[in-house]
Amino acid sequence: MFTRHGPEGYETPLPAIRRKTLCYGERTLLTEFVLAGGSTLPTHAHPYEQTGYLVRGRLRLRIGDEEHDARPGDAWCIAAAVEHGAAVLEDSVAVE
């Protein structure tokens, strides 16, 4: 699969949080998140591992019992079924 970037295809699953599926396969998914500063990604968990990269902005990630102040270029891998969430400290873009 190959996709080209464009302005269409964004969803708003939560206020101030937009997401777009960039590419997917049988067992993989690549998503862009556009996050407004001051918003919150509520704590949640899912049955699959999640890997991410902060392209722009600042996040305070909560992964299990740990907090991480993420800056552009930082990356993370969250194990399956581990609770996680984020405070969006400034307008941000992340890819997971």
Short mmCIF file of C-alpha atoms in Angstrom, two decimals:
data_model
loop_
_atom_site.label_atom_id
_atom_site.label_comp_id
_atom_site.label_asym_id
_atom_site.label_seq_id
_atom_site.Cartn_x
_atom_site.Cartn_y
_atom_site.Cartn_z
CA MET A 1 0.00 0.00 0.00
CA PHE A 2 1.17 3.53 -0.80
CA THR A 3 -0.67 6.74 0.07
CA ARG A 4 0.04 10.39 -0.63
CA HIS A 5 -0.38 13.10 1.99
CA GLY A 6 -3.31 15.45 1.57
CA PRO A 7 -5.62 17.61 3.66
CA GLU A 8 -8.58 15.22 3.52
CA GLY A 9 -9.39 12.24 5.72
CA TYR A 10 -9.11 13.70 9.23
CA GLU A 11 -11.54 12.62 11.94
CA THR A 12 -12.17 14.34 15.28
CA PRO A 13 -12.59 11.53 17.84
CA LEU A 14 -12.32 14.00 20.76
CA PRO A 15 -12.51 17.79 20.97
CA ALA A 16 -9.21 19.40 19.85
CA ILE A 17 -7.81 16.03 18.67
CA ARG A 18 -7.76 15.14 14.98
CA ARG A 19 -6.48 11.89 13.52
CA LYS A 20 -5.89 10.50 10.07
CA THR A 21 -5.01 6.97 9.01
CA LEU A 22 -1.93 7.34 6.81
CA CYS A 23 -1.41 3.71 5.86
CA TYR A 24 -2.43 0.27 7.10
CA GLY A 25 -1.78 -3.41 6.55
CA GLU A 26 -3.13 -6.69 7.82
CA ARG A 27 -1.48 -6.27 11.25
CA THR A 28 -0.20 -2.69 11.27
CA LEU A 29 -1.55 0.86 11.27
CA LEU A 30 0.12 4.27 10.83
CA THR A 31 -1.85 7.28 12.10
CA GLU A 32 -1.15 11.02 12.32
CA PHE A 33 -2.54 12.90 15.31
CA VAL A 34 -2.94 16.70 15.28
CA LEU A 35 -3.39 17.79 18.89
CA ALA A 36 -4.37 21.26 20.13
CA GLY A 37 -2.40 22.68 23.05
CA GLY A 38 -4.30 22.44 26.33
CA SER A 39 -6.24 19.34 25.31
CA THR A 40 -6.09 15.94 26.98
CA LEU A 41 -5.98 12.44 25.58
CA PRO A 42 -7.82 10.47 28.31
CA THR A 43 -6.22 7.44 29.90
CA HIS A 44 -7.07 4.27 27.98
CA ALA A 45 -5.63 0.89 27.00
CA HIS A 46 -6.00 -1.45 24.05
CA PRO A 47 -5.03 -5.04 23.25
CA TYR A 48 -2.16 -4.16 20.89
CA GLU A 49 1.27 -2.59 21.20
CA GLN A 50 1.58 1.07 20.15
CA THR A 51 4.71 2.88 18.94
CA GLY A 52 4.85 6.64 18.44
CA TYR A 53 7.04 9.57 17.45
CA LEU A 54 6.55 13.25 18.29
CA VAL A 55 7.00 15.34 15.16
CA ARG A 56 6.16 18.77 16.62
CA GLY A 57 5.08 20.27 19.94
CA ARG A 58 5.22 19.01 23.53
CA LEU A 59 3.31 16.27 25.34
CA ARG A 60 3.29 14.93 28.88
CA LEU A 61 2.79 11.20 28.28
CA ARG A 62 1.46 8.93 31.01
CA ILE A 63 2.45 5.32 30.36
CA GLY A 64 1.46 3.01 33.20
CA ASP A 65 2.80 4.63 36.39
CA GLU A 66 5.38 6.80 34.58
CA GLU A 67 5.21 10.31 33.13
CA HIS A 68 7.43 11.52 30.30
CA ASP A 69 7.77 15.07 28.94
CA ALA A 70 8.05 14.44 25.21
CA ARG A 71 9.66 16.88 22.79
CA PRO A 72 10.09 16.70 19.00
CA GLY A 73 12.13 13.66 18.03
CA ASP A 74 11.17 11.63 21.12
CA ALA A 75 9.60 8.21 20.59
CA TRP A 76 7.73 5.63 22.67
CA CYS A 77 6.51 2.06 22.63
CA ILE A 78 3.56 1.14 24.84
CA ALA A 79 3.02 -2.53 25.59
CA ALA A 80 -0.37 -4.12 24.96
CA ALA A 81 -2.99 -3.53 27.68
CA VAL A 82 -0.96 -0.80 29.46
CA GLU A 83 -2.98 2.28 30.40
CA HIS A 84 -1.73 5.49 28.82
CA GLY A 85 -2.82 9.05 28.03
CA ALA A 86 -1.37 12.50 27.45
CA ALA A 87 -1.64 16.16 28.34
CA VAL A 88 -0.98 18.25 25.23
CA LEU A 89 1.28 21.08 26.44
CA GLU A 90 1.34 22.92 23.10
CA ASP A 91 0.01 22.37 19.58
CA SER A 92 1.51 19.05 18.54
CA VAL A 93 1.74 16.46 15.78
CA ALA A 94 2.47 12.82 16.59
CA VAL A 95 2.68 9.74 14.37
CA GLU A 96 1.82 6.33 15.80
#
